[in-house]
Amino acid sequence: MTTDHPRTDTSRDPAPKDAPPPRTANSEAAVLRGFLDYLRASVAAKVEGVDSVRARTPSVPSGTNLLGLLSHLTAVEGATFLGEQVTDWQATFEADSDDEVADVVARYRATVDRANQLLDTCTDLGAPLPRPGSGRRPAPSARWALTHLIEETGRHAGHADILRELIDGTTGR
């Protein structure tokens, strides 16, 4: 018997490592933060274990690469939660030329830690995020910021899934 579709090569990663969605408490804040932390861990794990040359090498015509995705997500976390200014969003998709994978992952995790410390102070999801200084545009609500980061991180985690599979066949979260 023959088939019309190519045979799937399961020798590269026969049992994908996948993590189920998080089980969180029932509060809205716990659910939102639980899903965001789940996605954050997933995207960082996609970059870890790849050598820096392969992690910065584009695998698709758009030029997207793993280090660039994580650099971009670092900027999004900083801008959304911490009020950091970004003047060129396209430039956030490029890691510094001397960055190693460990540098980019560490910078991402440090920014996530700072964002989580700020979120720990937010007791009302409908209230604007605290912002140091004045004269800036109004801060979004904590609810909006969490929802936006879930969407943004999830979108780029999907990109990272594909890029990592193209690099070495690794699949799963």
Tab-separated table of C-alpha atoms in Angstrom:
chain	number	residue	atom	x	y	z
A	1	MET	CA	0.000	0.000	0.000
A	2	THR	CA	1.333	3.436	-0.900
A	3	THR	CA	0.360	6.828	0.363
A	4	ASP	CA	0.289	10.196	-1.349
A	5	HIS	CA	1.965	12.030	1.511
A	6	PRO	CA	5.595	11.876	2.570
A	7	ARG	CA	6.508	9.789	5.537
A	8	THR	CA	7.149	11.758	8.695
A	9	ASP	CA	10.695	11.462	9.981
A	10	THR	CA	10.238	10.591	13.639
A	11	SER	CA	13.908	9.744	14.204
A	12	ARG	CA	14.788	13.354	15.050
A	13	ASP	CA	12.482	13.770	18.043
A	14	PRO	CA	10.209	10.741	18.452
A	15	ALA	CA	8.565	11.916	21.672
A	16	PRO	CA	8.032	15.674	21.750
A	17	LYS	CA	8.405	17.165	25.191
A	18	ASP	CA	5.213	19.040	25.825
A	19	ALA	CA	3.886	20.739	28.900
A	20	PRO	CA	0.174	21.102	29.519
A	21	PRO	CA	-1.339	24.524	30.198
A	22	PRO	CA	-0.784	25.721	33.751
A	23	ARG	CA	-3.168	24.948	36.560
A	24	THR	CA	-3.646	28.155	38.460
A	25	ALA	CA	-5.781	29.536	41.223
A	26	ASN	CA	-9.191	30.829	40.261
A	27	SER	CA	-8.568	34.561	40.485
A	28	GLU	CA	-8.313	36.478	37.237
A	29	ALA	CA	-4.848	37.771	38.126
A	30	ALA	CA	-3.554	34.272	38.940
A	31	VAL	CA	-4.898	32.850	35.677
A	32	LEU	CA	-3.450	35.659	33.548
A	33	ARG	CA	-0.086	35.609	35.279
A	34	GLY	CA	0.038	31.809	35.226
A	35	PHE	CA	-0.498	31.667	31.466
A	36	LEU	CA	1.988	34.467	30.844
A	37	ASP	CA	4.666	32.776	32.969
A	38	TYR	CA	3.996	29.499	31.135
A	39	LEU	CA	4.559	31.194	27.773
A	40	ARG	CA	7.615	33.069	29.038
A	41	ALA	CA	9.222	29.810	30.174
A	42	SER	CA	8.327	28.132	26.873
A	43	VAL	CA	9.897	30.804	24.695
A	44	ALA	CA	13.072	30.990	26.809
A	45	ALA	CA	13.401	27.190	26.650
A	46	LYS	CA	13.239	27.337	22.843
A	47	VAL	CA	16.365	29.497	22.787
A	48	GLU	CA	18.365	27.655	25.454
A	49	GLY	CA	20.598	24.865	24.258
A	50	VAL	CA	21.142	26.340	20.787
A	51	ASP	CA	24.613	27.603	19.965
A	52	SER	CA	24.742	31.359	19.438
A	53	VAL	CA	25.584	31.193	15.748
A	54	ARG	CA	22.593	29.002	14.940
A	55	ALA	CA	20.326	30.996	17.280
A	56	ARG	CA	21.080	34.235	15.409
A	57	THR	CA	21.005	32.740	11.903
A	58	PRO	CA	17.728	33.414	10.087
A	59	SER	CA	15.880	30.276	9.048
A	60	VAL	CA	13.118	32.038	7.126
A	61	PRO	CA	13.107	34.720	4.394
A	62	SER	CA	11.942	37.453	6.803
A	63	GLY	CA	15.244	37.172	8.698
A	64	THR	CA	13.592	36.076	11.942
A	65	ASN	CA	15.872	34.201	14.321
A	66	LEU	CA	15.655	32.890	17.887
A	67	LEU	CA	17.897	35.506	19.504
A	68	GLY	CA	16.049	38.288	17.740
A	69	LEU	CA	12.678	36.995	18.950
A	70	LEU	CA	13.845	36.860	22.546
A	71	SER	CA	15.451	40.307	22.265
A	72	HIS	CA	12.152	41.655	20.938
A	73	LEU	CA	10.152	40.047	23.747
A	74	THR	CA	12.560	41.590	26.254
A	75	ALA	CA	11.790	45.014	24.783
A	76	VAL	CA	8.038	44.345	24.789
A	77	GLU	CA	8.128	43.322	28.471
A	78	GLY	CA	10.151	46.409	29.343
A	79	ALA	CA	7.946	48.797	27.389
A	80	THR	CA	4.615	47.342	28.434
A	81	PHE	CA	5.189	46.695	32.120
A	82	LEU	CA	8.090	48.967	33.024
A	83	GLY	CA	7.413	51.966	30.800
A	84	GLU	CA	10.749	51.735	28.982
A	85	GLN	CA	10.867	53.735	25.764
A	86	VAL	CA	11.398	52.000	22.418
A	87	THR	CA	12.096	54.224	19.444
A	88	ASP	CA	12.621	51.548	16.780
A	89	TRP	CA	10.553	48.404	17.236
A	90	GLN	CA	12.054	46.719	14.164
A	91	ALA	CA	15.519	47.055	15.706
A	92	THR	CA	14.355	45.091	18.761
A	93	PHE	CA	14.292	41.972	16.589
A	94	GLU	CA	18.098	42.003	16.416
A	95	ALA	CA	20.345	40.841	19.224
A	96	ASP	CA	23.608	42.689	19.775
A	97	SER	CA	26.348	41.185	17.613
A	98	ASP	CA	28.425	40.113	20.618
A	99	ASP	CA	25.502	38.590	22.556
A	100	GLU	CA	25.617	34.904	23.348
A	101	VAL	CA	22.471	32.850	23.962
A	102	ALA	CA	23.078	32.968	27.729
A	103	ASP	CA	23.272	36.795	27.617
A	104	VAL	CA	19.962	37.192	25.801
A	105	VAL	CA	18.182	34.623	27.988
A	106	ALA	CA	19.556	36.251	31.164
A	107	ARG	CA	18.456	39.718	30.003
A	108	TYR	CA	14.970	38.382	29.197
A	109	ARG	CA	14.644	36.656	32.566
A	110	ALA	CA	15.875	39.750	34.432
A	111	THR	CA	13.298	41.907	32.649
A	112	VAL	CA	10.576	39.338	33.397
A	113	ASP	CA	11.618	39.359	37.073
A	114	ARG	CA	11.372	43.163	37.194
A	115	ALA	CA	7.977	43.039	35.482
A	116	ASN	CA	6.751	40.423	37.952
A	117	GLN	CA	7.923	42.547	40.883
A	118	LEU	CA	5.873	45.424	39.519
A	119	LEU	CA	2.867	43.140	38.939
A	120	ASP	CA	3.117	41.951	42.543
A	121	THR	CA	2.202	45.505	43.579
A	122	CYS	CA	-0.902	45.642	41.382
A	123	THR	CA	-3.984	44.773	43.399
A	124	ASP	CA	-6.531	46.109	40.890
A	125	LEU	CA	-6.261	44.748	37.344
A	126	GLY	CA	-8.348	47.654	36.087
A	127	ALA	CA	-5.972	50.285	37.436
A	128	PRO	CA	-3.155	51.719	35.318
A	129	LEU	CA	0.272	50.214	35.825
A	130	PRO	CA	2.502	52.364	38.027
A	131	ARG	CA	4.930	54.464	35.992
A	132	PRO	CA	7.889	56.424	37.315
A	133	GLY	CA	8.174	60.030	36.200
A	134	SER	CA	5.588	62.051	34.376
A	135	GLY	CA	4.941	63.446	30.936
A	136	ARG	CA	4.625	60.049	29.311
A	137	ARG	CA	1.539	58.650	27.707
A	138	PRO	CA	-0.858	57.033	30.167
A	139	ALA	CA	0.017	53.553	31.352
A	140	PRO	CA	-2.299	50.708	30.336
A	141	SER	CA	-4.291	48.804	32.904
A	142	ALA	CA	-2.639	45.749	34.417
A	143	ARG	CA	-5.363	43.606	32.791
A	144	TRP	CA	-4.650	45.027	29.324
A	145	ALA	CA	-0.896	44.676	29.783
A	146	LEU	CA	-1.165	41.036	30.904
A	147	THR	CA	-3.521	40.161	28.050
A	148	HIS	CA	-1.309	41.908	25.511
A	149	LEU	CA	1.806	40.093	26.752
A	150	ILE	CA	0.012	36.734	26.629
A	151	GLU	CA	-0.903	37.428	22.999
A	152	GLU	CA	2.530	38.781	22.050
A	153	THR	CA	4.522	36.071	23.839
A	154	GLY	CA	2.241	33.302	22.542
A	155	ARG	CA	2.577	34.550	18.978
A	156	HIS	CA	6.354	34.643	19.159
A	157	ALA	CA	6.544	31.342	21.058
A	158	GLY	CA	4.889	29.796	18.010
A	159	HIS	CA	7.515	31.379	15.782
A	160	ALA	CA	10.229	30.078	18.111
A	161	ASP	CA	8.719	26.572	17.944
A	162	ILE	CA	9.115	26.548	14.173
A	163	LEU	CA	12.594	28.096	14.187
A	164	ARG	CA	13.880	25.634	16.776
A	165	GLU	CA	12.477	22.687	14.842
A	166	LEU	CA	14.202	23.965	11.696
A	167	ILE	CA	17.494	24.285	13.589
A	168	ASP	CA	17.709	20.884	15.266
A	169	GLY	CA	14.372	19.109	15.143
A	170	THR	CA	13.420	19.906	18.750
A	171	THR	CA	9.666	20.121	19.255
A	172	GLY	CA	7.329	20.587	22.202
A	173	ARG	CA	7.152	23.305	24.820
